[in-house]
mmCIF file of C-alpha atoms in Angstrom:
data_model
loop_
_atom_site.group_PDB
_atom_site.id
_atom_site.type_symbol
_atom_site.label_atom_id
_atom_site.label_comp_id
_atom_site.label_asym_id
_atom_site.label_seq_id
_atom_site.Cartn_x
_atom_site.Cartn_y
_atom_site.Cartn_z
ATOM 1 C CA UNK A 1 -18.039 -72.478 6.438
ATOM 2 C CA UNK A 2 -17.255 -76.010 6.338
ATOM 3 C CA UNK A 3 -17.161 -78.635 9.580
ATOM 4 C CA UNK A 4 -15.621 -81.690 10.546
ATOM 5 C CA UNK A 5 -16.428 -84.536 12.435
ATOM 6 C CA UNK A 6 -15.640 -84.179 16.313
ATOM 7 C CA UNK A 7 -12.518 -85.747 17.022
ATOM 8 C CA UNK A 8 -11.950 -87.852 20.654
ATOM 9 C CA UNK A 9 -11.557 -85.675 23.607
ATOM 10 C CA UNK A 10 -9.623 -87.242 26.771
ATOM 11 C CA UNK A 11 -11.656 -86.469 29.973
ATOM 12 C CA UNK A 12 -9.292 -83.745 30.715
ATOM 13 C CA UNK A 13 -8.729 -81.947 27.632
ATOM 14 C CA UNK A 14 -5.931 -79.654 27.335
ATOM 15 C CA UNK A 15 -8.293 -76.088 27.493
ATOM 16 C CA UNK A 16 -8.919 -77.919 31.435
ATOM 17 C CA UNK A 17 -4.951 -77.233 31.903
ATOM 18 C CA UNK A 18 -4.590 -74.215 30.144
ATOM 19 C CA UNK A 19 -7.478 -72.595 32.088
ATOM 20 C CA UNK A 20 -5.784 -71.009 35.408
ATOM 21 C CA UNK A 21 -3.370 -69.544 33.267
ATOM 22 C CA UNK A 22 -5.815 -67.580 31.562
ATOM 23 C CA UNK A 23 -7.347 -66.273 34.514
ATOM 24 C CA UNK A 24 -4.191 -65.227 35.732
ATOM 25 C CA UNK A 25 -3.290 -63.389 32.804
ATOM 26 C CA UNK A 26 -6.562 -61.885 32.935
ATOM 27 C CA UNK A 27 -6.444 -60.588 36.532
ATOM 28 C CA UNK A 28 -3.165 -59.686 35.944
ATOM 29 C CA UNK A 29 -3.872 -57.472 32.519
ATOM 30 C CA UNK A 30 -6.812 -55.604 34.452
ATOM 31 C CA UNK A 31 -5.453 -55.472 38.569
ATOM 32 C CA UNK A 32 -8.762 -54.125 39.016
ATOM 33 C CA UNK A 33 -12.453 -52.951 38.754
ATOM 34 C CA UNK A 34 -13.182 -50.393 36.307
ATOM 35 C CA UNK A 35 -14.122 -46.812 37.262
ATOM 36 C CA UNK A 36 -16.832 -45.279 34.990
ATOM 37 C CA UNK A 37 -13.758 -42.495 33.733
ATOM 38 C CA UNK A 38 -11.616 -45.750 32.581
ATOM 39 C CA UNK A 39 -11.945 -47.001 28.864
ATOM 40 C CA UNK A 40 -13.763 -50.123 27.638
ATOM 41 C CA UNK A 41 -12.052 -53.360 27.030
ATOM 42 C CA UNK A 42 -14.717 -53.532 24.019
ATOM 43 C CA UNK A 43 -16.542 -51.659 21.992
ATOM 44 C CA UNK A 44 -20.149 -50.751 23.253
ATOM 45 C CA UNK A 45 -22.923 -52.255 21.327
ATOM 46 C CA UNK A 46 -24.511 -48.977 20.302
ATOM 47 C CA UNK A 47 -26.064 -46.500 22.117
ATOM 48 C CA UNK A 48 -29.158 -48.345 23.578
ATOM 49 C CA UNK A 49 -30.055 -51.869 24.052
ATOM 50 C CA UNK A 50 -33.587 -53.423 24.665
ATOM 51 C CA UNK A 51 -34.282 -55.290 27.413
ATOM 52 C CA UNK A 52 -34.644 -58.630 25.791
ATOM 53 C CA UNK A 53 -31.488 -57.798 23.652
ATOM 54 C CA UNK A 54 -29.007 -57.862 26.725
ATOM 55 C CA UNK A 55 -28.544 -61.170 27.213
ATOM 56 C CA UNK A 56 -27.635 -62.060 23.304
ATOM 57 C CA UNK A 57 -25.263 -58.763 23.355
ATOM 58 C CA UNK A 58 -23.485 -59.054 26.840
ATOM 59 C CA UNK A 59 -22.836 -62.312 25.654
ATOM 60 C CA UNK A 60 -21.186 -62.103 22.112
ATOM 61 C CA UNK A 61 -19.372 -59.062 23.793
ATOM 62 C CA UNK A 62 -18.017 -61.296 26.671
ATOM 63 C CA UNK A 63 -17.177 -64.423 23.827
ATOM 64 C CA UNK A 64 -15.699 -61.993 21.594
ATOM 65 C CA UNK A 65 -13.247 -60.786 24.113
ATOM 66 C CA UNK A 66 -12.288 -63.815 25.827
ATOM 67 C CA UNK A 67 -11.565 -65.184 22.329
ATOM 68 C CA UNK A 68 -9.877 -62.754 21.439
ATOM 69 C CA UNK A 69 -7.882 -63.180 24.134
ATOM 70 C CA UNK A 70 -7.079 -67.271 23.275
ATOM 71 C CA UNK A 71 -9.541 -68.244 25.952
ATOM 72 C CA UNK A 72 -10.654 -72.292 25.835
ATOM 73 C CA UNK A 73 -13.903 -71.650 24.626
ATOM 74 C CA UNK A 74 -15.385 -74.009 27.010
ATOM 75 C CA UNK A 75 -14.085 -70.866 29.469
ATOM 76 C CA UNK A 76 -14.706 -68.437 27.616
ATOM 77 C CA UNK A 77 -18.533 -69.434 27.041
ATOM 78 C CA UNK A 78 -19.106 -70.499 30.731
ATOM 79 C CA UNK A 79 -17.610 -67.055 32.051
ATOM 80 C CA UNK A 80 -19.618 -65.436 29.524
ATOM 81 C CA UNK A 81 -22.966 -67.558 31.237
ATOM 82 C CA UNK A 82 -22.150 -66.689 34.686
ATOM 83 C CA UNK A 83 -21.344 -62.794 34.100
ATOM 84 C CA UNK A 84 -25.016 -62.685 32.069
ATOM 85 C CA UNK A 85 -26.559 -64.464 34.521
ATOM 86 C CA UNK A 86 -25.993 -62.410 37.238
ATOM 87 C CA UNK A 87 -25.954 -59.275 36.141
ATOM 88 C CA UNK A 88 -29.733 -60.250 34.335
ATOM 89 C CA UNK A 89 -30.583 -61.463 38.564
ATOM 90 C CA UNK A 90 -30.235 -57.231 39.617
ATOM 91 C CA UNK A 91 -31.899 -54.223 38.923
ATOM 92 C CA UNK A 92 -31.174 -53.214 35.723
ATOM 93 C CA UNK A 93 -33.363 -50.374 36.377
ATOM 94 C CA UNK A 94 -30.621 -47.700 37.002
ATOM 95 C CA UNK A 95 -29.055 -47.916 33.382
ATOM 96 C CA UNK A 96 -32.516 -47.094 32.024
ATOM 97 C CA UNK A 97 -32.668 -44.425 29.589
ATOM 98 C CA UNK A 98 -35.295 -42.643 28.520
ATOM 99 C CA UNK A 99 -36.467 -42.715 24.420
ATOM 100 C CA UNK A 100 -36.412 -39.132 22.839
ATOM 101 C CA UNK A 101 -39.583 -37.348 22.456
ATOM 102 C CA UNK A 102 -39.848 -38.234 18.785
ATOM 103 C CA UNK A 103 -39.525 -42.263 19.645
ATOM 104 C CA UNK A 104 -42.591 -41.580 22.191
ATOM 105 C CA UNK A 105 -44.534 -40.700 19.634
ATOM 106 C CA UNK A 106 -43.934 -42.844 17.395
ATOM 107 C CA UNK A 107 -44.669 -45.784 19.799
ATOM 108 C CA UNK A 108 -48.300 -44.084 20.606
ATOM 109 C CA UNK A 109 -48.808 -44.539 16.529
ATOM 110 C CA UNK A 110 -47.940 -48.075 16.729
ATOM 111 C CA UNK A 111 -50.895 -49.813 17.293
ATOM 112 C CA UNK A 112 -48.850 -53.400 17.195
ATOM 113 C CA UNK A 113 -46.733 -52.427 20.230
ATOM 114 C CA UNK A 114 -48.307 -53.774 22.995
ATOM 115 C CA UNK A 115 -45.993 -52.923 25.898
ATOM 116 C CA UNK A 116 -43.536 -50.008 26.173
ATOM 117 C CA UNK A 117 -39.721 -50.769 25.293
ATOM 118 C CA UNK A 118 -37.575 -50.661 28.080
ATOM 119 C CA UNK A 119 -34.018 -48.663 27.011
ATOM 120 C CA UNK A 120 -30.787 -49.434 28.206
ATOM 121 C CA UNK A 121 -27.717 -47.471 28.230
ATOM 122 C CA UNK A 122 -25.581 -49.433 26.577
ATOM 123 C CA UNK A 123 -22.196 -47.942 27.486
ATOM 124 C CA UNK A 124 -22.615 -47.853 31.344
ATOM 125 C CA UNK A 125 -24.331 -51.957 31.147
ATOM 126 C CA UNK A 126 -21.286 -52.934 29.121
ATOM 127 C CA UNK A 127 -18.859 -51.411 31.424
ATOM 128 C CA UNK A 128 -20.739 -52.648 34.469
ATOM 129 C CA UNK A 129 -20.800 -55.941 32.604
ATOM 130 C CA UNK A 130 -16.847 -56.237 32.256
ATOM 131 C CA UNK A 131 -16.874 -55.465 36.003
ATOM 132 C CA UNK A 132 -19.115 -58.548 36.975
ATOM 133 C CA UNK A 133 -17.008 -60.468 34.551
ATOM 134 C CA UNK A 134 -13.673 -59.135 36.150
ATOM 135 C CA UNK A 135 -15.303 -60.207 39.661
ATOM 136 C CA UNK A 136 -16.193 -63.928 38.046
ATOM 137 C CA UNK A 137 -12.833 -64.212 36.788
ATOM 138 C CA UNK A 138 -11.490 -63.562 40.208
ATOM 139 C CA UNK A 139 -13.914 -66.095 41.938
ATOM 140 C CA UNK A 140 -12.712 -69.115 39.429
ATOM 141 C CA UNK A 141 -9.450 -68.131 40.022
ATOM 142 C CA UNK A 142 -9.180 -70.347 43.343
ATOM 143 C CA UNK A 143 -11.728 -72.921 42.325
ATOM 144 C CA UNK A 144 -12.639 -73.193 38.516
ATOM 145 C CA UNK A 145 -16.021 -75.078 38.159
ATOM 146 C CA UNK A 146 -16.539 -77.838 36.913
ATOM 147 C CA UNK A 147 -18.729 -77.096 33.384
ATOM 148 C CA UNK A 148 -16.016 -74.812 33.179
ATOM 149 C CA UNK A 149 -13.349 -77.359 33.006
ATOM 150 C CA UNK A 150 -15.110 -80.032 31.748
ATOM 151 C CA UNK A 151 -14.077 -81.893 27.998
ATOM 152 C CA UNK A 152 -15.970 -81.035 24.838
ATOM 153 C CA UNK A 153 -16.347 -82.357 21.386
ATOM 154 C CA UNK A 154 -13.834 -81.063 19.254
ATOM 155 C CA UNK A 155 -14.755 -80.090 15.954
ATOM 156 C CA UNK A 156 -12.730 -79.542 12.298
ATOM 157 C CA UNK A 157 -14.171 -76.009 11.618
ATOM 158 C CA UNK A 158 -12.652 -74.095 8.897
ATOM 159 C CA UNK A 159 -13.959 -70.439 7.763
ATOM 160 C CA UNK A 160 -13.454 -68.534 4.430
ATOM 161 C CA UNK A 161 -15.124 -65.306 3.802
ATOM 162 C CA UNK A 162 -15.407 -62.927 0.343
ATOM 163 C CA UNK A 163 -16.600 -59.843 0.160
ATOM 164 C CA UNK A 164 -16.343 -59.170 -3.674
ATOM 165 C CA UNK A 165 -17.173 -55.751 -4.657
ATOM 166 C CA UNK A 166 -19.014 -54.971 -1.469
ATOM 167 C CA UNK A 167 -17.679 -51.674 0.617
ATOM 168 C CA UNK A 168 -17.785 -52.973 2.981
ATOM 169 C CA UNK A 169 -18.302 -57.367 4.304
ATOM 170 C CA UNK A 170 -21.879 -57.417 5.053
ATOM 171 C CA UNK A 171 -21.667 -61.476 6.089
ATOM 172 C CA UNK A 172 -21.640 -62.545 9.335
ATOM 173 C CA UNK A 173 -21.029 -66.158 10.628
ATOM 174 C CA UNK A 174 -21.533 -67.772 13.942
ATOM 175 C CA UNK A 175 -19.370 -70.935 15.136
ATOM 176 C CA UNK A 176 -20.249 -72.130 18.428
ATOM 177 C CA UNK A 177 -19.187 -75.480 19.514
ATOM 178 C CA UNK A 178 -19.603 -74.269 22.942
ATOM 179 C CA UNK A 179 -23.502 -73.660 22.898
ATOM 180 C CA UNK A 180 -24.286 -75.669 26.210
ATOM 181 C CA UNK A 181 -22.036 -73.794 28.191
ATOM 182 C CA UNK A 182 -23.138 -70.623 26.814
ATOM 183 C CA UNK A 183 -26.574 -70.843 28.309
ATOM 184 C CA UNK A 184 -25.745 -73.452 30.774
ATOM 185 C CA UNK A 185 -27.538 -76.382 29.508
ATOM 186 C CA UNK A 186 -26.737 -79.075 31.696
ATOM 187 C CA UNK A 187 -28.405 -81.944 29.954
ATOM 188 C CA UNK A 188 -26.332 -84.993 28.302
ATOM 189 C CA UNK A 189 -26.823 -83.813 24.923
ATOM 190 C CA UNK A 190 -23.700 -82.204 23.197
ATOM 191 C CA UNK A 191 -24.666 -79.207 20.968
ATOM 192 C CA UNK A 192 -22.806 -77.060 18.871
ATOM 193 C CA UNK A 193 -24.074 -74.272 16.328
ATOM 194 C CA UNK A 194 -22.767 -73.124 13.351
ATOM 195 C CA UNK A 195 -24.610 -70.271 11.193
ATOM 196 C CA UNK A 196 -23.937 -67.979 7.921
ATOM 197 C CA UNK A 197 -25.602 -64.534 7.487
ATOM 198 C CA UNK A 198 -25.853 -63.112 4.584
ATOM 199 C CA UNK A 199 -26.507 -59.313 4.572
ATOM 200 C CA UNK A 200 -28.264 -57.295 2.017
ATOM 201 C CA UNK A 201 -28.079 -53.383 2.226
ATOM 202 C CA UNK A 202 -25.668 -53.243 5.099
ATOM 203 C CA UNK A 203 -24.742 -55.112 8.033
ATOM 204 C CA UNK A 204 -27.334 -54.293 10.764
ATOM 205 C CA UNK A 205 -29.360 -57.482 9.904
ATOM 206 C CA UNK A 206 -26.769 -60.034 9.397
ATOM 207 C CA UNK A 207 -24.736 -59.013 13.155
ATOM 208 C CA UNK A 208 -28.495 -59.037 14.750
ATOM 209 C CA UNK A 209 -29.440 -62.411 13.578
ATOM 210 C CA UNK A 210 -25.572 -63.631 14.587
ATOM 211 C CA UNK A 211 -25.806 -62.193 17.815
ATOM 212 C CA UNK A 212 -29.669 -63.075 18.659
ATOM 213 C CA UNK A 213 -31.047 -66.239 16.733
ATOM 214 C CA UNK A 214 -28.757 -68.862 18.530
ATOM 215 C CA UNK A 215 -29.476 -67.190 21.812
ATOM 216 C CA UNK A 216 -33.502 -67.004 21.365
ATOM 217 C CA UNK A 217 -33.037 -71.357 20.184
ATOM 218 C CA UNK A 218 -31.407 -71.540 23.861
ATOM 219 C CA UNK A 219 -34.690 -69.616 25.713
ATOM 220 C CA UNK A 220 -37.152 -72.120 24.071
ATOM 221 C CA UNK A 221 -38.019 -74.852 26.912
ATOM 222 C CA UNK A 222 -38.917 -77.017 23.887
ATOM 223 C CA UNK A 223 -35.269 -77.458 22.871
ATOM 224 C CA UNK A 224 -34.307 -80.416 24.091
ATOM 225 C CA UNK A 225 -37.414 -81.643 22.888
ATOM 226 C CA UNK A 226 -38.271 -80.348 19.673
ATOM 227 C CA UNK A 227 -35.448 -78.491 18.305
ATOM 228 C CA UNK A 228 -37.118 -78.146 14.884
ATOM 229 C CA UNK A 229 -39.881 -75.922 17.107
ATOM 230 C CA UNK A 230 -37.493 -73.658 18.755
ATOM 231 C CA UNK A 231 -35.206 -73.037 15.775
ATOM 232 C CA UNK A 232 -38.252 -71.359 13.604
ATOM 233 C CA UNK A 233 -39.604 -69.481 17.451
ATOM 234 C CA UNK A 234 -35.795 -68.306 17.175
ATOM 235 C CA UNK A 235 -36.022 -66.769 13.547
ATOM 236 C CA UNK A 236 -39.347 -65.379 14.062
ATOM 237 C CA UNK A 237 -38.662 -63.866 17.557
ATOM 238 C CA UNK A 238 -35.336 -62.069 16.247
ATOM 239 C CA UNK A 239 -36.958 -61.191 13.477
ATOM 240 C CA UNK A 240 -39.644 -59.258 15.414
ATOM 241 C CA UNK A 241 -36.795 -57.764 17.929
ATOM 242 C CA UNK A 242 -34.768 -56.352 14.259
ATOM 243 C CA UNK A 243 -37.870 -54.601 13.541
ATOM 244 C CA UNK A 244 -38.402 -52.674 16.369
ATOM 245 C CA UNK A 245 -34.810 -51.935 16.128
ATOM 246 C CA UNK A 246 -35.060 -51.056 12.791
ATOM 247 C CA UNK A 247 -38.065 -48.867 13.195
ATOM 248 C CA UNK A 248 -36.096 -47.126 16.065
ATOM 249 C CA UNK A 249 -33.115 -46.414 14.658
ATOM 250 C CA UNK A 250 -34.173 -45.788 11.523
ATOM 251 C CA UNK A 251 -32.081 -49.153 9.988
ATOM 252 C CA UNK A 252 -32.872 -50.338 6.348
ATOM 253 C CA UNK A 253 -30.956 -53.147 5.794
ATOM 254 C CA UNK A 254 -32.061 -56.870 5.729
ATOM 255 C CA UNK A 255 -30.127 -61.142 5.655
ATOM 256 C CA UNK A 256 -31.019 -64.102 4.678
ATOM 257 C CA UNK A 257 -29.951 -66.826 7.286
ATOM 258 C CA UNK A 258 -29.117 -70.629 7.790
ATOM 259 C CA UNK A 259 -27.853 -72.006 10.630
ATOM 260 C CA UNK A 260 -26.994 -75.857 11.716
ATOM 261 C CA UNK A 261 -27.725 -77.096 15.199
ATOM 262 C CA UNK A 262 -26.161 -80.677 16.128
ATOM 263 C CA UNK A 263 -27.478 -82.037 18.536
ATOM 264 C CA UNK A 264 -25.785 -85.170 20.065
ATOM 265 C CA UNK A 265 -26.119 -87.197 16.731
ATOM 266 C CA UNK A 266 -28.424 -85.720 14.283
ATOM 267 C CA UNK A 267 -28.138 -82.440 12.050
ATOM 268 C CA UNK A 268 -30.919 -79.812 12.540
ATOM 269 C CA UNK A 269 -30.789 -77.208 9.504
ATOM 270 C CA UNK A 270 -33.102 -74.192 9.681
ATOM 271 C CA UNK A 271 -33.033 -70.775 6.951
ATOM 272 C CA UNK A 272 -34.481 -68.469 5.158
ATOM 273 C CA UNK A 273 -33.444 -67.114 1.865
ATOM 274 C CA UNK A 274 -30.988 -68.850 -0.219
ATOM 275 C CA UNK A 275 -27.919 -69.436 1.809
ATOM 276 C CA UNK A 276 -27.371 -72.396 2.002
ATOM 277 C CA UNK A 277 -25.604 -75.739 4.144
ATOM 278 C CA UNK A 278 -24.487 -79.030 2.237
ATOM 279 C CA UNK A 279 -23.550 -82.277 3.642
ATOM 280 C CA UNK A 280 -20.636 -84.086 1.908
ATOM 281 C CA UNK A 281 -20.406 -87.568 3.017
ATOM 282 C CA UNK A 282 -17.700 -89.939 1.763
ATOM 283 C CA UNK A 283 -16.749 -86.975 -1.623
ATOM 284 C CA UNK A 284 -20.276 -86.733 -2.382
ATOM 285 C CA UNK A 285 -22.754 -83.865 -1.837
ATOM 286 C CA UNK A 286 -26.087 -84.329 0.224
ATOM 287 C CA UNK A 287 -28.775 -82.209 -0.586
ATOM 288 C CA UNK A 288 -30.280 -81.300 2.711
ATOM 289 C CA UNK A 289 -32.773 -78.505 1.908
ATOM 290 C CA UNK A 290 -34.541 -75.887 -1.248
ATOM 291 C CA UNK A 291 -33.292 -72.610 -0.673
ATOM 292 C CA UNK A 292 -35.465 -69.736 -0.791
ATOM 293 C CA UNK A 293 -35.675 -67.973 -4.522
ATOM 294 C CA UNK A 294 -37.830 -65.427 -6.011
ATOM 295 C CA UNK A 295 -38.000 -67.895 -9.305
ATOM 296 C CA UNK A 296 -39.302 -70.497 -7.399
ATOM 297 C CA UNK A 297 -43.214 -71.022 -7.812
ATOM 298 C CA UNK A 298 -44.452 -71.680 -4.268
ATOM 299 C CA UNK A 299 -42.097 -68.823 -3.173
ATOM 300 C CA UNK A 300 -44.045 -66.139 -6.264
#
């Protein structure tokens, strides 16, 4: 994944005019609320979802639609923000689902669980999801906020992916030059995110850490202040939420990760394992960090 330097945006970008258009589409494309017989827009994400995995999942489903659909991203990530946000305001209490008997007991075994997980059918929250995005959509239809409309940077982002003699691609990547307006940050700084995963025994870990690292960087307070601090709170958190997936559903499968968070002016780069991020200024290469590898000393 390579990026460019953001390019001059006029107050009123172009994604500003193009926006009621898209919401008309929308509307038009789906007249209506979904009824619980109807089929999903999107593909559920699994069976069951923790409670502190909703927001990351709601929102790459909601992103991953709308872009799919040629949203502006600016759109597209501030829908996705006000659909999440409400729905995580109610009850989420009637899409609870109980674990199976043999889960139960394997949480009374686990002396590092502290608190019970809370399960979440996944199916009905996504479709009830769509439905609070549906009623969003309608509400910007006769007056489109603000954040929603306003100009970005615009970035050079180009994306090239092999997957050798894999089955199957077990990479994921993450480009987000939307990232304020995905967790409505309202502050002056301009961030954008860009991340590679690269999976190792399947793709369970690499989609996780895609879907939940930049989201857990957005729920530190410290931020704006120390983004340094709430990148590594981000890997460590989702890498305590993969486990207890993983030791739930029985997953076996593992990434490495590096991700780049600019921030107004200056390059934050946070990984583990070798993947790796290099800066090329003016034809020649940067080194920016020492990747992770088993021949290294400090890392035997």
């Amino acid at each position: 994944m390579s990026s460019g330097a953001p390019q001059k945006s006029s107050p009123m970008a172009s994604g500003a005019e193009e926006t009621p258009g898209f919401l008309d589409t929308l509307l038009q494309d789906f007249p209506a609320l979904l009824n619980p017989e109807d089929p999903l827009p999107w593909k559920a994400p699994g069976t069951v979802l923790s409670q502190e995995e909703v927001e990351g999942e709601l929102a790459e489903l909601a992103m991953g639609f709308l872009g799919s659909r040629k949203a502006p991203p600016p759109l597209a990530a501030a829908l996705a923000h006000e659909a999440v946000s409400q729905l995580l305001q109610t009850d989420l209490s009637e899409f609870r689902k109980l674990p199976r008997e043999e889960e139960e007991e394997e949480e009374d075994d686990d002396e590092e669980e502290k608190a019970p997980v809370t399960l979440l059918d996944a199916q009905s929250l996504a479709q009830s999801f769509f439905n609070r995005l549906w009623e969003v959509a309608g509400q910007w239809q006769k007056q489109v906020p603000l954040a929603a409309r306003a100009s970005q940077r615009q970035w050079l982002v180009s994306i090239h992916a092999i997957r050798n003699t894999r089955r199957k691609m077990e990479d994921r990547h993450v480009s987000l030059p939307s990232f304020n307006q995905l967790f409505g940050l309202s502050d002056p700084v301009n961030r954008a995110y860009f991340a590679v995963f690269d999976g190792h025994g399947g793709v369970d870990a690499a989609r996780y850490a895609a879907v939940h690292v930049h989201t857990n960087a957005a729920r530190q307070p410290e931020l704006p202040t120390d983004p340094e601090g709430a990148l590594r709170e981000a890997f460590r958190r989702t890498d305590q939420m993969f486990l207890r997936k993983a030791k739930r559903e029985r997953l076996q499968s593992g990434t490495t990760g590096v991700c780049a968070l600019i921030a107004g002016a200056t390059l934050h780069v946070a990984w583990l394992g070798d993947s790796q991020v290099i800066l090329v200024q003016q034809g020649q290469v940067v080194k920016l960090m020492e990747p992770h590898r088993p021949e290294r000393q400090d890392e035997k």
